[in-house]
């Protein structure tokens, strides 16, 4: 900073004010300082700055199974929102969920001096583990269900399941079958609940759901089972990747979509509009999840939300394509 001040012909304090975007600096002075910074290749020492301000401008993210579209997109949305707010992100990805693993991840990030932590906790076991842990750093859970005294940001999975089911019922289908996600996943539970609620409101019996694990392979196996049944005309699949497997199984068994069976997915992955046929689905706004989680966390860091847990719910959106038709 002394070199920059000397080059720009200003004081050390003026350089500091420019770097911290202080309003009481004349525009020509600010320009001169910025030109000196660029000429000298000056970079701020963030470690030194953290020692002075007691803030690292770094946020930690703990996630599970980022090979799946939903968690990966959630982490990306969080990272983009953090960068837009002027924070760096340190990510820890865990393969398994247990108390010691989550504790180790939180301790690791706390030891790095992060200002706050976002935990992507889509499984019930992860949310329960988080609720049981004493947290010394501002923390927000994403898709965390009831995570104890931790603020939660989530997509309204129940509403998404309801939208998918109501769309199929509105097309005249007598009932809607469901290929669900893994039982430990809160998102899967919410989508099942929305599916059941829509059927109950319409006075229809809910068929026994078929189990899946989010993979196209599990959707394919469920699709083969559905293709062998009579009376199946509408299927709500808990994610687009399993829906891809269902469509493949139907095609192999000579079941035409949507002429014989209508199919709705969930997530609106980038490939879904290029499925055959293009997939009707439910879109999750991962950018909004990221923005909201960072906003909640920053309120805690700044002391505005430290005394009360927040729960922000992001609405899903229905996306109509060519995989559904009237019964």
JSON list of N, CA and C in Angstrom, two decimals, residues 215-254:
[
{"chain": "A", "resi": 215, "resn": "UNK", "atom": "N", "xyz": [-31.32, -42.70, -10.00]},
{"chain": "A", "resi": 215, "resn": "UNK", "atom": "CA", "xyz": [-30.54, -43.03, -11.19]},
{"chain": "A", "resi": 215, "resn": "UNK", "atom": "C", "xyz": [-31.45, -43.42, -12.36]},
{"chain": "A", "resi": 216, "resn": "UNK", "atom": "N", "xyz": [-30.99, -43.22, -13.62]},
{"chain": "A", "resi": 216, "resn": "UNK", "atom": "CA", "xyz": [-31.76, -43.69, -14.77]},
{"chain": "A", "resi": 216, "resn": "UNK", "atom": "C", "xyz": [-32.00, -45.20, -14.72]},
{"chain": "A", "resi": 217, "resn": "UNK", "atom": "N", "xyz": [-31.05, -45.96, -14.20]},
{"chain": "A", "resi": 217, "resn": "UNK", "atom": "CA", "xyz": [-31.20, -47.42, -14.11]},
{"chain": "A", "resi": 217, "resn": "UNK", "atom": "C", "xyz": [-32.41, -47.77, -13.25]},
{"chain": "A", "resi": 218, "resn": "UNK", "atom": "N", "xyz": [-32.57, -47.12, -12.10]},
{"chain": "A", "resi": 218, "resn": "UNK", "atom": "CA", "xyz": [-33.71, -47.44, -11.24]},
{"chain": "A", "resi": 218, "resn": "UNK", "atom": "C", "xyz": [-35.02, -47.01, -11.90]},
{"chain": "A", "resi": 219, "resn": "UNK", "atom": "N", "xyz": [-34.99, -45.90, -12.65]},
{"chain": "A", "resi": 219, "resn": "UNK", "atom": "CA", "xyz": [-36.18, -45.49, -13.39]},
{"chain": "A", "resi": 219, "resn": "UNK", "atom": "C", "xyz": [-36.52, -46.49, -14.48]},
{"chain": "A", "resi": 220, "resn": "UNK", "atom": "N", "xyz": [-35.49, -47.02, -15.11]},
{"chain": "A", "resi": 220, "resn": "UNK", "atom": "CA", "xyz": [-35.69, -48.03, -16.16]},
{"chain": "A", "resi": 220, "resn": "UNK", "atom": "C", "xyz": [-36.37, -49.27, -15.58]},
{"chain": "A", "resi": 221, "resn": "UNK", "atom": "N", "xyz": [-35.90, -49.74, -14.43]},
{"chain": "A", "resi": 221, "resn": "UNK", "atom": "CA", "xyz": [-36.51, -50.92, -13.80]},
{"chain": "A", "resi": 221, "resn": "UNK", "atom": "C", "xyz": [-37.95, -50.64, -13.40]},
{"chain": "A", "resi": 222, "resn": "UNK", "atom": "N", "xyz": [-38.21, -49.45, -12.86]},
{"chain": "A", "resi": 222, "resn": "UNK", "atom": "CA", "xyz": [-39.58, -49.08, -12.51]},
{"chain": "A", "resi": 222, "resn": "UNK", "atom": "C", "xyz": [-40.45, -48.99, -13.76]},
{"chain": "A", "resi": 223, "resn": "UNK", "atom": "N", "xyz": [-39.90, -48.46, -14.85]},
{"chain": "A", "resi": 223, "resn": "UNK", "atom": "CA", "xyz": [-40.65, -48.36, -16.10]},
{"chain": "A", "resi": 223, "resn": "UNK", "atom": "C", "xyz": [-41.02, -49.71, -16.65]},
{"chain": "A", "resi": 224, "resn": "UNK", "atom": "N", "xyz": [-40.13, -50.69, -16.55]},
{"chain": "A", "resi": 224, "resn": "UNK", "atom": "CA", "xyz": [-40.43, -52.04, -17.01]},
{"chain": "A", "resi": 224, "resn": "UNK", "atom": "C", "xyz": [-41.60, -52.63, -16.20]},
{"chain": "A", "resi": 225, "resn": "UNK", "atom": "N", "xyz": [-41.61, -52.36, -14.90]},
{"chain": "A", "resi": 225, "resn": "UNK", "atom": "CA", "xyz": [-42.71, -52.84, -14.06]},
{"chain": "A", "resi": 225, "resn": "UNK", "atom": "C", "xyz": [-44.02, -52.16, -14.45]},
{"chain": "A", "resi": 226, "resn": "UNK", "atom": "N", "xyz": [-43.98, -50.86, -14.64]},
{"chain": "A", "resi": 226, "resn": "UNK", "atom": "CA", "xyz": [-45.19, -50.12, -15.01]},
{"chain": "A", "resi": 226, "resn": "UNK", "atom": "C", "xyz": [-45.72, -50.56, -16.37]},
{"chain": "A", "resi": 227, "resn": "UNK", "atom": "N", "xyz": [-44.81, -50.84, -17.31]},
{"chain": "A", "resi": 227, "resn": "UNK", "atom": "CA", "xyz": [-45.23, -51.25, -18.65]},
{"chain": "A", "resi": 227, "resn": "UNK", "atom": "C", "xyz": [-45.96, -52.59, -18.63]},
{"chain": "A", "resi": 228, "resn": "UNK", "atom": "N", "xyz": [-45.71, -53.40, -17.62]},
{"chain": "A", "resi": 228, "resn": "UNK", "atom": "CA", "xyz": [-46.35, -54.72, -17.54]},
{"chain": "A", "resi": 228, "resn": "UNK", "atom": "C", "xyz": [-47.70, -54.67, -16.84]},
{"chain": "A", "resi": 229, "resn": "UNK", "atom": "N", "xyz": [-48.07, -53.51, -16.27]},
{"chain": "A", "resi": 229, "resn": "UNK", "atom": "CA", "xyz": [-49.33, -53.37, -15.55]},
{"chain": "A", "resi": 229, "resn": "UNK", "atom": "C", "xyz": [-50.43, -52.88, -16.48]},
{"chain": "A", "resi": 230, "resn": "UNK", "atom": "N", "xyz": [-51.64, -53.15, -16.10]},
{"chain": "A", "resi": 230, "resn": "UNK", "atom": "CA", "xyz": [-52.79, -52.63, -16.84]},
{"chain": "A", "resi": 230, "resn": "UNK", "atom": "C", "xyz": [-53.33, -51.40, -16.13]},
{"chain": "A", "resi": 231, "resn": "UNK", "atom": "N", "xyz": [-53.88, -50.48, -16.91]},
{"chain": "A", "resi": 231, "resn": "UNK", "atom": "CA", "xyz": [-54.51, -49.30, -16.32]},
{"chain": "A", "resi": 231, "resn": "UNK", "atom": "C", "xyz": [-53.57, -48.17, -15.98]},
{"chain": "A", "resi": 232, "resn": "UNK", "atom": "N", "xyz": [-52.29, -48.28, -16.34]},
{"chain": "A", "resi": 232, "resn": "UNK", "atom": "CA", "xyz": [-51.34, -47.19, -16.07]},
{"chain": "A", "resi": 232, "resn": "UNK", "atom": "C", "xyz": [-51.39, -46.20, -17.23]},
{"chain": "A", "resi": 233, "resn": "UNK", "atom": "N", "xyz": [-51.83, -44.97, -16.97]},
{"chain": "A", "resi": 233, "resn": "UNK", "atom": "CA", "xyz": [-51.89, -43.97, -18.03]},
{"chain": "A", "resi": 233, "resn": "UNK", "atom": "C", "xyz": [-51.15, -42.69, -17.67]},
{"chain": "A", "resi": 234, "resn": "UNK", "atom": "N", "xyz": [-50.69, -42.55, -16.41]},
{"chain": "A", "resi": 234, "resn": "UNK", "atom": "CA", "xyz": [-50.00, -41.34, -16.00]},
{"chain": "A", "resi": 234, "resn": "UNK", "atom": "C", "xyz": [-49.00, -41.68, -14.90]},
{"chain": "A", "resi": 235, "resn": "UNK", "atom": "N", "xyz": [-47.78, -41.13, -15.04]},
{"chain": "A", "resi": 235, "resn": "UNK", "atom": "CA", "xyz": [-46.72, -41.42, -14.08]},
{"chain": "A", "resi": 235, "resn": "UNK", "atom": "C", "xyz": [-46.00, -40.12, -13.72]},
{"chain": "A", "resi": 236, "resn": "UNK", "atom": "N", "xyz": [-45.87, -39.88, -12.42]},
{"chain": "A", "resi": 236, "resn": "UNK", "atom": "CA", "xyz": [-45.05, -38.78, -11.91]},
{"chain": "A", "resi": 236, "resn": "UNK", "atom": "C", "xyz": [-43.77, -39.39, -11.37]},
{"chain": "A", "resi": 237, "resn": "UNK", "atom": "N", "xyz": [-42.64, -38.99, -11.96]},
{"chain": "A", "resi": 237, "resn": "UNK", "atom": "CA", "xyz": [-41.33, -39.54, -11.58]},
{"chain": "A", "resi": 237, "resn": "UNK", "atom": "C", "xyz": [-40.58, -38.48, -10.78]},
{"chain": "A", "resi": 238, "resn": "UNK", "atom": "N", "xyz": [-39.96, -38.89, -9.67]},
{"chain": "A", "resi": 238, "resn": "UNK", "atom": "CA", "xyz": [-39.42, -37.94, -8.70]},
{"chain": "A", "resi": 238, "resn": "UNK", "atom": "C", "xyz": [-38.19, -37.18, -9.16]},
{"chain": "A", "resi": 239, "resn": "UNK", "atom": "N", "xyz": [-37.54, -37.58, -10.24]},
{"chain": "A", "resi": 239, "resn": "UNK", "atom": "CA", "xyz": [-36.52, -36.71, -10.84]},
{"chain": "A", "resi": 239, "resn": "UNK", "atom": "C", "xyz": [-36.38, -37.04, -12.33]},
{"chain": "A", "resi": 240, "resn": "UNK", "atom": "N", "xyz": [-35.78, -36.12, -13.08]},
{"chain": "A", "resi": 240, "resn": "UNK", "atom": "CA", "xyz": [-35.71, -36.26, -14.53]},
{"chain": "A", "resi": 240, "resn": "UNK", "atom": "C", "xyz": [-34.84, -37.43, -14.97]},
{"chain": "A", "resi": 241, "resn": "UNK", "atom": "N", "xyz": [-33.80, -37.72, -14.19]},
{"chain": "A", "resi": 241, "resn": "UNK", "atom": "CA", "xyz": [-32.91, -38.82, -14.58]},
{"chain": "A", "resi": 241, "resn": "UNK", "atom": "C", "xyz": [-33.62, -40.17, -14.49]},
{"chain": "A", "resi": 242, "resn": "UNK", "atom": "N", "xyz": [-34.43, -40.35, -13.45]},
{"chain": "A", "resi": 242, "resn": "UNK", "atom": "CA", "xyz": [-35.23, -41.58, -13.40]},
{"chain": "A", "resi": 242, "resn": "UNK", "atom": "C", "xyz": [-36.29, -41.57, -14.50]},
{"chain": "A", "resi": 243, "resn": "UNK", "atom": "N", "xyz": [-36.83, -40.39, -14.81]},
{"chain": "A", "resi": 243, "resn": "UNK", "atom": "CA", "xyz": [-37.81, -40.30, -15.90]},
{"chain": "A", "resi": 243, "resn": "UNK", "atom": "C", "xyz": [-37.20, -40.73, -17.22]},
{"chain": "A", "resi": 244, "resn": "UNK", "atom": "N", "xyz": [-35.93, -40.41, -17.43]},
{"chain": "A", "resi": 244, "resn": "UNK", "atom": "CA", "xyz": [-35.24, -40.87, -18.64]},
{"chain": "A", "resi": 244, "resn": "UNK", "atom": "C", "xyz": [-35.26, -42.39, -18.72]},
{"chain": "A", "resi": 245, "resn": "UNK", "atom": "N", "xyz": [-34.99, -43.06, -17.60]},
{"chain": "A", "resi": 245, "resn": "UNK", "atom": "CA", "xyz": [-35.04, -44.52, -17.58]},
{"chain": "A", "resi": 245, "resn": "UNK", "atom": "C", "xyz": [-36.44, -45.05, -17.84]},
{"chain": "A", "resi": 246, "resn": "UNK", "atom": "N", "xyz": [-37.45, -44.37, -17.28]},
{"chain": "A", "resi": 246, "resn": "UNK", "atom": "CA", "xyz": [-38.84, -44.78, -17.52]},
{"chain": "A", "resi": 246, "resn": "UNK", "atom": "C", "xyz": [-39.17, -44.67, -19.00]},
{"chain": "A", "resi": 247, "resn": "UNK", "atom": "N", "xyz": [-38.79, -43.58, -19.63]},
{"chain": "A", "resi": 247, "resn": "UNK", "atom": "CA", "xyz": [-39.07, -43.39, -21.06]},
{"chain": "A", "resi": 247, "resn": "UNK", "atom": "C", "xyz": [-38.40, -44.47, -21.90]},
{"chain": "A", "resi": 248, "resn": "UNK", "atom": "N", "xyz": [-37.17, -44.84, -21.54]},
{"chain": "A", "resi": 248, "resn": "UNK", "atom": "CA", "xyz": [-36.46, -45.89, -22.27]},
{"chain": "A", "resi": 248, "resn": "UNK", "atom": "C", "xyz": [-37.18, -47.23, -22.14]},
{"chain": "A", "resi": 249, "resn": "UNK", "atom": "N", "xyz": [-37.61, -47.55, -20.92]},
{"chain": "A", "resi": 249, "resn": "UNK", "atom": "CA", "xyz": [-38.32, -48.81, -20.70]},
{"chain": "A", "resi": 249, "resn": "UNK", "atom": "C", "xyz": [-39.63, -48.85, -21.48]},
{"chain": "A", "resi": 250, "resn": "UNK", "atom": "N", "xyz": [-40.37, -47.73, -21.44]},
{"chain": "A", "resi": 250, "resn": "UNK", "atom": "CA", "xyz": [-41.64, -47.69, -22.18]},
{"chain": "A", "resi": 250, "resn": "UNK", "atom": "C", "xyz": [-41.39, -47.87, -23.68]},
{"chain": "A", "resi": 251, "resn": "UNK", "atom": "N", "xyz": [-40.36, -47.22, -24.19]},
{"chain": "A", "resi": 251, "resn": "UNK", "atom": "CA", "xyz": [-40.05, -47.34, -25.61]},
{"chain": "A", "resi": 251, "resn": "UNK", "atom": "C", "xyz": [-39.75, -48.79, -25.99]},
{"chain": "A", "resi": 252, "resn": "UNK", "atom": "N", "xyz": [-38.96, -49.47, -25.17]},
{"chain": "A", "resi": 252, "resn": "UNK", "atom": "CA", "xyz": [-38.61, -50.86, -25.46]},
{"chain": "A", "resi": 252, "resn": "UNK", "atom": "C", "xyz": [-39.83, -51.78, -25.40]},
{"chain": "A", "resi": 253, "resn": "UNK", "atom": "N", "xyz": [-40.77, -51.44, -24.52]},
{"chain": "A", "resi": 253, "resn": "UNK", "atom": "CA", "xyz": [-41.96, -52.28, -24.36]},
{"chain": "A", "resi": 253, "resn": "UNK", "atom": "C", "xyz": [-43.09, -51.88, -25.30]},
{"chain": "A", "resi": 254, "resn": "UNK", "atom": "N", "xyz": [-42.85, -50.92, -26.18]},
{"chain": "A", "resi": 254, "resn": "UNK", "atom": "CA", "xyz": [-43.87, -50.50, -27.14]},
{"chain": "A", "resi": 254, "resn": "UNK", "atom": "C", "xyz": [-44.94, -49.61, -26.55]}
]
